[in-house]
PDB file of C-alpha atoms and ligand atoms in Angstrom:
ATOM      1  CA  UNK A 202      -0.025  -0.141  -0.142  1.00 52.00           C
ATOM      2  CA  UNK A 203       1.670   3.289  -0.956  1.00 60.00           C
ATOM      3  CA  UNK A 204       1.399   6.020   1.676  1.00 55.00           C
ATOM      4  CA  UNK A 205       0.086   9.392   0.886  1.00 54.00           C
ATOM      5  CA  UNK A 206       3.273  11.352   0.870  1.00 72.00           C
ATOM      6  CA  UNK A 207       5.115   9.100  -1.577  1.00 94.00           C
ATOM      7  CA  UNK A 208       3.232  10.856  -4.408  1.00 98.00           C
ATOM      8  CA  UNK A 209       3.483  14.895  -4.252  1.00 98.00           C
ATOM      9  CA  UNK A 210       2.394  17.104  -7.165  1.00 98.00           C
ATOM     10  CA  UNK A 211       3.791  20.608  -7.351  1.00 98.00           C
ATOM     11  CA  UNK A 212       1.673  22.836  -9.372  1.00 98.00           C
ATOM     12  CA  UNK A 213       0.056  25.932  -9.684  1.00 98.00           C
ATOM     13  CA  UNK A 214      -3.766  26.132  -9.796  1.00 97.00           C
ATOM     14  CA  UNK A 215      -4.271  27.877 -13.230  1.00 97.00           C
ATOM     15  CA  UNK A 216      -1.574  25.648 -15.127  1.00 97.00           C
ATOM     16  CA  UNK A 217      -3.327  24.096 -17.652  1.00 97.00           C
ATOM     17  CA  UNK A 218      -0.348  22.053 -17.899  1.00 98.00           C
ATOM     18  CA  UNK A 219      -0.561  21.073 -14.161  1.00 98.00           C
ATOM     19  CA  UNK A 220      -4.699  20.139 -15.003  1.00 98.00           C
ATOM     20  CA  UNK A 221      -3.236  17.467 -17.286  1.00 98.00           C
ATOM     21  CA  UNK A 222      -1.449  15.628 -14.484  1.00 98.00           C
ATOM     22  CA  UNK A 223      -4.194  16.404 -11.864  1.00 98.00           C
ATOM     23  CA  UNK A 224      -7.058  14.772 -14.232  1.00 98.00           C
ATOM     24  CA  UNK A 225      -4.527  11.336 -14.604  1.00 98.00           C
ATOM     25  CA  UNK A 226      -4.301  11.243 -11.276  1.00 98.00           C
ATOM     26  CA  UNK A 227      -7.755  11.473 -10.621  1.00 98.00           C
ATOM     27  CA  UNK A 228      -8.862   9.128 -13.324  1.00 98.00           C
ATOM     28  CA  UNK A 229      -6.339   6.443 -11.811  1.00 98.00           C
ATOM     29  CA  UNK A 230      -7.672   7.323  -8.169  1.00 97.00           C
ATOM     30  CA  UNK A 231      -4.143   8.046  -7.136  1.00 97.00           C
ATOM     31  CA  UNK A 232      -3.841   9.757  -3.718  1.00 96.00           C
ATOM     32  CA  UNK A 233      -1.312  12.225  -3.650  1.00 97.00           C
ATOM     33  CA  UNK A 234      -0.064  15.751  -1.739  1.00 97.00           C
ATOM     34  CA  UNK A 235      -0.902  18.882  -3.654  1.00 98.00           C
ATOM     35  CA  UNK A 236       1.641  21.667  -3.366  1.00 98.00           C
ATOM     36  CA  UNK A 237       0.962  25.057  -4.863  1.00 98.00           C
ATOM     37  CA  UNK A 238       4.065  26.849  -6.000  1.00 98.00           C
ATOM     38  CA  UNK A 239       3.751  30.547  -5.495  1.00 96.00           C
ATOM     39  CA  UNK A 240       5.216  31.350  -9.274  1.00 92.00           C
ATOM     40  CA  UNK A 241       7.347  33.217 -10.250  1.00 91.00           C
ATOM     41  CA  UNK A 242       8.914  32.072  -7.004  1.00 95.00           C
ATOM     42  CA  UNK A 243       9.879  28.732  -7.423  1.00 96.00           C
ATOM     43  CA  UNK A 244      10.733  26.584  -3.989  1.00 97.00           C
ATOM     44  CA  UNK A 245      13.913  25.185  -3.402  1.00 97.00           C
ATOM     45  CA  UNK A 246      12.513  21.704  -3.850  1.00 97.00           C
ATOM     46  CA  UNK A 247      10.924  22.683  -7.240  1.00 98.00           C
ATOM     47  CA  UNK A 248      14.644  24.084  -8.400  1.00 98.00           C
ATOM     48  CA  UNK A 249      15.885  20.985  -7.101  1.00 98.00           C
ATOM     49  CA  UNK A 250      13.362  18.579  -8.785  1.00 98.00           C
ATOM     50  CA  UNK A 251      13.529  20.012 -12.194  1.00 98.00           C
ATOM     51  CA  UNK A 252      16.651  21.969 -12.287  1.00 98.00           C
ATOM     52  CA  UNK A 253      16.424  21.914 -16.133  1.00 98.00           C
ATOM     53  CA  UNK A 254      13.177  23.801 -16.853  1.00 98.00           C
ATOM     54  CA  UNK A 255      12.345  25.086 -13.463  1.00 97.00           C
ATOM     55  CA  UNK A 256       8.774  24.864 -14.218  1.00 98.00           C
ATOM     56  CA  UNK A 257       5.752  22.976 -12.474  1.00 98.00           C
ATOM     57  CA  UNK A 258       4.203  20.643 -12.969  1.00 98.00           C
ATOM     58  CA  UNK A 259       6.013  18.061 -11.297  1.00 98.00           C
ATOM     59  CA  UNK A 260       5.027  14.997 -10.012  1.00 98.00           C
ATOM     60  CA  UNK A 261       7.364  13.360  -7.178  1.00 98.00           C
ATOM     61  CA  UNK A 262       7.001   9.608  -6.718  1.00 98.00           C
ATOM     62  CA  UNK A 263       9.181   8.161  -3.779  1.00 96.00           C
ATOM     63  CA  UNK A 264      11.268  11.172  -3.762  1.00 96.00           C
ATOM     64  CA  UNK A 265      11.843  10.885  -7.512  1.00 97.00           C
ATOM     65  CA  UNK A 266      10.771  13.726  -9.862  1.00 98.00           C
ATOM     66  CA  UNK A 267       8.977  13.072 -13.351  1.00 98.00           C
ATOM     67  CA  UNK A 268       8.645  16.799 -15.304  1.00 98.00           C
ATOM     68  CA  UNK A 269       6.473  17.646 -18.546  1.00 98.00           C
ATOM     69  CA  UNK A 270       3.057  17.459 -18.277  1.00 98.00           C
ATOM     70  CA  UNK A 271       2.503  14.781 -21.169  1.00 98.00           C
ATOM     71  CA  UNK A 272       5.509  12.494 -19.766  1.00 98.00           C
ATOM     72  CA  UNK A 273       3.685  12.993 -16.146  1.00 98.00           C
ATOM     73  CA  UNK A 274       0.435  11.651 -17.825  1.00 98.00           C
ATOM     74  CA  UNK A 275       2.461   8.486 -19.446  1.00 98.00           C
ATOM     75  CA  UNK A 276       4.273   8.072 -16.122  1.00 98.00           C
ATOM     76  CA  UNK A 277       1.147   7.937 -14.258  1.00 98.00           C
ATOM     77  CA  UNK A 278      -0.579   5.457 -16.621  1.00 98.00           C
ATOM     78  CA  UNK A 279       2.544   3.002 -16.195  1.00 98.00           C
ATOM     79  CA  UNK A 280       3.376   3.341 -12.667  1.00 98.00           C
ATOM     80  CA  UNK A 281      -0.205   2.391 -11.752  1.00 98.00           C
ATOM     81  CA  UNK A 282      -0.912   0.129 -14.513  1.00 96.00           C
ATOM     82  CA  UNK A 283      -2.767  -2.190 -11.974  1.00 96.00           C
ATOM     83  CA  UNK A 284      -5.094   0.422 -11.956  1.00 95.00           C
ATOM     84  CA  UNK A 285      -8.211   1.073 -14.459  1.00 94.00           C
ATOM     85  CA  UNK A 286      -8.617   3.111 -16.636  1.00 96.00           C
ATOM     86  CA  UNK A 287      -5.749   2.788 -19.164  1.00 97.00           C
ATOM     87  CA  UNK A 288      -4.844   6.168 -20.444  1.00 98.00           C
ATOM     88  CA  UNK A 289      -3.096   5.000 -23.252  1.00 98.00           C
ATOM     89  CA  UNK A 290      -4.859   2.360 -25.812  1.00 96.00           C
ATOM     90  CA  UNK A 291      -3.012  -0.831 -25.624  1.00 95.00           C
ATOM     91  CA  UNK A 292      -2.574  -1.318 -29.701  1.00 96.00           C
ATOM     92  CA  UNK A 293       0.608  -0.056 -30.588  1.00 97.00           C
ATOM     93  CA  UNK A 294      -0.739   2.079 -33.456  1.00 97.00           C
ATOM     94  CA  UNK A 295      -3.334   3.751 -31.153  1.00 97.00           C
ATOM     95  CA  UNK A 296      -0.818   4.599 -28.819  1.00 97.00           C
ATOM     96  CA  UNK A 297       1.120   6.088 -31.586  1.00 98.00           C
ATOM     97  CA  UNK A 298      -1.973   7.958 -32.943  1.00 97.00           C
ATOM     98  CA  UNK A 299      -2.747   9.466 -29.158  1.00 98.00           C
ATOM     99  CA  UNK A 300       1.090  10.403 -28.810  1.00 98.00           C
ATOM    100  CA  UNK A 301       0.570  12.237 -32.227  1.00 98.00           C
ATOM    101  CA  UNK A 302      -2.343  13.995 -30.966  1.00 98.00           C
ATOM    102  CA  UNK A 303      -0.901  15.359 -27.844  1.00 97.00           C
ATOM    103  CA  UNK A 304       1.834  16.420 -29.651  1.00 97.00           C
ATOM    104  CA  UNK A 305      -0.107  18.190 -32.226  1.00 97.00           C
ATOM    105  CA  UNK A 306      -2.253  19.837 -29.129  1.00 97.00           C
ATOM    106  CA  UNK A 307       1.085  21.362 -27.398  1.00 94.00           C
ATOM    107  CA  UNK A 308       2.715  22.479 -30.576  1.00 93.00           C
ATOM    108  CA  UNK A 309      -0.350  24.067 -32.110  1.00 94.00           C
ATOM    109  CA  UNK A 310      -2.937  24.709 -29.736  1.00 94.00           C
ATOM    110  CA  UNK A 311      -1.162  25.891 -26.608  1.00 89.00           C
ATOM    111  CA  UNK A 312       1.506  27.865 -28.711  1.00 88.00           C
ATOM    112  CA  UNK A 313      -0.579  29.044 -30.987  1.00 89.00           C
ATOM    113  CA  UNK A 314      -3.396  30.069 -28.022  1.00 88.00           C
ATOM    114  CA  UNK A 315      -0.668  32.249 -26.311  1.00 87.00           C
ATOM    115  CA  UNK A 316       0.287  34.113 -29.465  1.00 89.00           C
ATOM    116  CA  UNK A 317      -3.280  35.286 -29.414  1.00 88.00           C
ATOM    117  CA  UNK A 318      -2.937  36.851 -26.058  1.00 82.00           C
ATOM    118  CA  UNK A 319       0.316  38.290 -26.610  1.00 86.00           C
ATOM    119  CA  UNK A 320      -0.367  39.743 -29.614  1.00 87.00           C
ATOM    120  CA  UNK A 321      -2.293  43.105 -30.820  1.00 86.00           C
ATOM    121  CA  UNK A 322      -3.762  44.084 -34.147  1.00 90.00           C
ATOM    122  CA  UNK A 323      -3.039  42.212 -37.045  1.00 93.00           C
ATOM    123  CA  UNK A 324      -0.552  39.880 -35.589  1.00 92.00           C
ATOM    124  CA  UNK A 325      -3.565  38.827 -33.313  1.00 90.00           C
ATOM    125  CA  UNK A 326      -5.852  38.453 -36.184  1.00 92.00           C
ATOM    126  CA  UNK A 327      -3.084  36.000 -37.882  1.00 93.00           C
ATOM    127  CA  UNK A 328      -2.260  34.048 -34.443  1.00 93.00           C
ATOM    128  CA  UNK A 329      -6.519  33.715 -34.497  1.00 94.00           C
ATOM    129  CA  UNK A 330      -6.684  32.334 -37.920  1.00 95.00           C
ATOM    130  CA  UNK A 331      -3.883  29.867 -37.325  1.00 95.00           C
ATOM    131  CA  UNK A 332      -5.292  28.555 -33.956  1.00 95.00           C
ATOM    132  CA  UNK A 333      -9.238  28.234 -35.371  1.00 96.00           C
ATOM    133  CA  UNK A 334      -7.723  26.248 -38.268  1.00 97.00           C
ATOM    134  CA  UNK A 335      -5.845  24.367 -35.891  1.00 97.00           C
ATOM    135  CA  UNK A 336      -9.117  23.693 -33.800  1.00 97.00           C
ATOM    136  CA  UNK A 337     -10.660  22.715 -37.137  1.00 97.00           C
ATOM    137  CA  UNK A 338      -8.268  19.987 -37.327  1.00 98.00           C
ATOM    138  CA  UNK A 339      -8.969  18.446 -34.023  1.00 97.00           C
ATOM    139  CA  UNK A 340     -12.827  18.857 -34.755  1.00 98.00           C
ATOM    140  CA  UNK A 341     -12.413  16.911 -38.028  1.00 97.00           C
ATOM    141  CA  UNK A 342     -10.116  14.147 -36.079  1.00 95.00           C
ATOM    142  CA  UNK A 343     -12.716  13.810 -33.576  1.00 97.00           C
ATOM    143  CA  UNK A 344     -15.363  13.314 -36.182  1.00 96.00           C
ATOM    144  CA  UNK A 345     -18.233  11.056 -34.774  1.00 95.00           C
ATOM    145  CA  UNK A 346     -16.268   9.362 -32.199  1.00 96.00           C
ATOM    146  CA  UNK A 347     -16.848  10.332 -28.640  1.00 97.00           C
ATOM    147  CA  UNK A 348     -13.167  10.977 -27.517  1.00 98.00           C
ATOM    148  CA  UNK A 349     -10.148  11.984 -29.731  1.00 97.00           C
ATOM    149  CA  UNK A 350      -9.230   8.263 -30.110  1.00 97.00           C
ATOM    150  CA  UNK A 351     -11.986   6.068 -30.192  1.00 85.00           C
ATOM    151  CA  UNK A 352     -14.451   5.640 -27.604  1.00 91.00           C
ATOM    152  CA  UNK A 353     -12.511   6.073 -24.587  1.00 96.00           C
ATOM    153  CA  UNK A 354     -11.547   9.042 -22.397  1.00 98.00           C
ATOM    154  CA  UNK A 355      -7.240   8.974 -22.864  1.00 98.00           C
ATOM    155  CA  UNK A 356      -3.759  10.571 -22.961  1.00 98.00           C
ATOM    156  CA  UNK A 357      -4.976  12.665 -26.303  1.00 98.00           C
ATOM    157  CA  UNK A 358      -8.196  13.977 -24.457  1.00 98.00           C
ATOM    158  CA  UNK A 359      -6.580  14.753 -21.236  1.00 98.00           C
ATOM    159  CA  UNK A 360      -3.790  16.634 -23.226  1.00 98.00           C
ATOM    160  CA  UNK A 361      -6.247  18.785 -24.682  1.00 98.00           C
ATOM    161  CA  UNK A 362      -9.376  19.425 -22.192  1.00 98.00           C
ATOM    162  CA  UNK A 363      -7.693  21.557 -19.765  1.00 98.00           C
ATOM    163  CA  UNK A 364      -7.335  24.406 -22.541  1.00 97.00           C
ATOM    164  CA  UNK A 365     -11.148  24.567 -22.777  1.00 97.00           C
ATOM    165  CA  UNK A 366     -10.920  26.335 -19.527  1.00 97.00           C
ATOM    166  CA  UNK A 367      -9.820  29.287 -21.822  1.00 95.00           C
ATOM    167  CA  UNK A 368     -12.383  29.065 -24.490  1.00 95.00           C
ATOM    168  CA  UNK A 369     -14.695  31.059 -22.614  1.00 96.00           C
ATOM    169  CA  UNK A 370     -11.821  34.132 -22.605  1.00 94.00           C
ATOM    170  CA  UNK A 371     -10.594  33.393 -26.044  1.00 93.00           C
ATOM    171  CA  UNK A 372     -14.315  34.159 -26.980  1.00 94.00           C
ATOM    172  CA  UNK A 373     -14.193  37.696 -25.460  1.00 93.00           C
ATOM    173  CA  UNK A 374     -10.381  38.691 -26.068  1.00 88.00           C
ATOM    174  CA  UNK A 375     -10.534  37.274 -29.583  1.00 89.00           C
ATOM    175  CA  UNK A 376     -14.336  36.729 -30.380  1.00 92.00           C
ATOM    176  CA  UNK A 377     -13.626  33.108 -31.399  1.00 93.00           C
ATOM    177  CA  UNK A 378     -17.489  31.349 -31.916  1.00 96.00           C
ATOM    178  CA  UNK A 379     -16.299  28.134 -30.826  1.00 97.00           C
ATOM    179  CA  UNK A 380     -20.011  26.719 -31.492  1.00 96.00           C
ATOM    180  CA  UNK A 381     -19.574  27.740 -34.987  1.00 97.00           C
ATOM    181  CA  UNK A 382     -16.039  26.939 -35.865  1.00 97.00           C
ATOM    182  CA  UNK A 383     -15.776  23.738 -34.189  1.00 97.00           C
ATOM    183  CA  UNK A 384     -19.078  22.380 -33.091  1.00 98.00           C
ATOM    184  CA  UNK A 385     -17.618  18.661 -32.607  1.00 98.00           C
ATOM    185  CA  UNK A 386     -15.130  20.142 -30.389  1.00 98.00           C
ATOM    186  CA  UNK A 387     -17.479  22.044 -28.301  1.00 98.00           C
ATOM    187  CA  UNK A 388     -19.817  18.958 -27.512  1.00 98.00           C
ATOM    188  CA  UNK A 389     -16.604  16.495 -26.807  1.00 98.00           C
ATOM    189  CA  UNK A 390     -15.918  19.362 -23.972  1.00 98.00           C
ATOM    190  CA  UNK A 391     -19.510  19.265 -22.896  1.00 98.00           C
ATOM    191  CA  UNK A 392     -19.026  15.290 -22.694  1.00 98.00           C
ATOM    192  CA  UNK A 393     -15.622  15.374 -20.561  1.00 98.00           C
ATOM    193  CA  UNK A 394     -16.554  17.793 -18.460  1.00 98.00           C
ATOM    194  CA  UNK A 395     -19.467  15.039 -17.299  1.00 98.00           C
ATOM    195  CA  UNK A 396     -16.315  13.264 -15.886  1.00 98.00           C
ATOM    196  CA  UNK A 397     -15.494  14.061 -12.219  1.00 98.00           C
ATOM    197  CA  UNK A 398     -11.802  14.077 -12.909  1.00 98.00           C
ATOM    198  CA  UNK A 399     -12.595  16.914 -15.427  1.00 98.00           C
ATOM    199  CA  UNK A 400     -15.244  18.877 -13.659  1.00 98.00           C
ATOM    200  CA  UNK A 401     -13.302  19.069 -10.241  1.00 98.00           C
ATOM    201  CA  UNK A 402      -9.834  19.879 -11.621  1.00 98.00           C
ATOM    202  CA  UNK A 403     -11.203  23.090 -14.183  1.00 98.00           C
ATOM    203  CA  UNK A 404     -11.490  26.035 -12.336  1.00 98.00           C
ATOM    204  CA  UNK A 405     -14.212  28.859 -13.365  1.00 98.00           C
ATOM    205  CA  UNK A 406     -13.889  30.043 -16.548  1.00 97.00           C
ATOM    206  CA  UNK A 407     -14.011  33.782 -15.577  1.00 98.00           C
ATOM    207  CA  UNK A 408     -10.886  33.181 -13.646  1.00 97.00           C
ATOM    208  CA  UNK A 409      -9.128  32.455 -16.674  1.00 96.00           C
ATOM    209  CA  UNK A 410     -10.479  35.715 -18.330  1.00 95.00           C
ATOM    210  CA  UNK A 411      -9.746  37.408 -15.295  1.00 96.00           C
ATOM    211  CA  UNK A 412      -5.993  36.299 -15.443  1.00 94.00           C
ATOM    212  CA  UNK A 413      -5.572  36.835 -18.957  1.00 89.00           C
ATOM    213  CA  UNK A 414      -6.647  40.653 -18.888  1.00 90.00           C
ATOM    214  CA  UNK A 415      -4.060  40.940 -16.073  1.00 90.00           C
ATOM    215  CA  UNK A 416      -1.518  39.217 -17.730  1.00 85.00           C
ATOM    216  CA  UNK A 417      -1.821  41.494 -20.809  1.00 80.00           C
ATOM    217  CA  UNK A 418      -1.890  44.534 -18.487  1.00 83.00           C
ATOM    218  CA  UNK A 419       1.727  43.721 -17.649  1.00 78.00           C
TER     219      UNK A 419
HETATM  220  C1  GS8 B 196       5.110  23.415 -19.582  1.00 62.22           C
HETATM  221  C2  GS8 B 196       5.134  23.902 -18.166  1.00 62.22           C
HETATM  222  C3  GS8 B 196       5.268  25.214 -17.745  1.00 62.22           C
HETATM  223  O1  GS8 B 196       5.009  25.962 -18.933  1.00 62.22           O
HETATM  224  C4  GS8 B 196       4.997  20.855 -19.382  1.00 62.22           C
HETATM  225  O2  GS8 B 196       4.800  20.612 -18.499  1.00 62.22           O
HETATM  226  O3  GS8 B 196       4.228  20.116 -20.475  1.00 62.22           O
HETATM  227  N1  GS8 B 196       5.815  21.981 -21.233  1.00 62.22           N
HETATM  228  C5  GS8 B 196       5.910  22.013 -19.855  1.00 62.22           C
HETATM  229  N2  GS8 B 196       5.062  25.326 -16.481  1.00 62.22           N
HETATM  230  C6  GS8 B 196       4.921  27.085 -16.434  1.00 62.22           C
HETATM  231  C7  GS8 B 196       3.534  27.473 -15.674  1.00 62.22           C
HETATM  232  S1  GS8 B 196       2.224  27.135 -16.331  1.00 62.22           S
HETATM  233  O4  GS8 B 196       2.265  28.236 -17.516  1.00 62.22           O
HETATM  234  C8  GS8 B 196       6.194  27.307 -15.152  1.00 62.22           C
HETATM  235  O5  GS8 B 196       6.369  26.336 -14.503  1.00 62.22           O
HETATM  236  N3  GS8 B 196       6.606  28.567 -15.601  1.00 62.22           N
HETATM  237  C9  GS8 B 196       7.973  28.672 -14.338  1.00 62.22           C
HETATM  238  C10 GS8 B 196       7.397  30.232 -14.100  1.00 62.22           C
HETATM  239  O6  GS8 B 196       6.563  30.804 -14.466  1.00 62.22           O
HETATM  240  O7  GS8 B 196       8.124  30.541 -12.885  1.00 62.22           O
END
């Protein structure tokens, strides 16, 4: 039996990367100690555990750190492979597909989304177009399936769903009509929100809006 302190998550409440780890731990029913970091004043534990990137989330398992959110989610799936559900499919081809989409989400959705709120005017319009095009690619990948890879919620979904926390803010800031641009993705968000692991992890969308407005001011 694993003790509570054997699993620690260093995190920051508004981190969409941290949310990936929280959702994966909740899906697997792993007990852990949550430790909030006060960014950008990283704790000495954070600097010791992730000297390379100096970033959260960090999962500390039996004193050893695992860094980078998508790697953390894969680690959780493998370290607790006796617990269901499996987050990655067992079929090698489908596993490769799940990893492909998680990589696409990191490169196009997270990076693309960030460009929208860190730019203005024409640059923002270009960023918005690229971002919406990427969402449409995901809408097509979803098609009539329940989740990104087949019929069960897993790794690729965990990679993307925290970002939906920002949809409301992006609707207001960049006037993106998600319902019109990617209707299947919007239904998928609602489906994911029916999961306790997701509903309990994603904060109130208004908080994302407030945070982005605050960040734009600075
Ligand atoms: C990104 C983590 C990250 O950016 C991952 O885990 O997937 N590729 C990594 N973490 C940020 C907070 S979330 O925006 C972070 O820890 N930044 C350090 C700081 O703000 O001081």
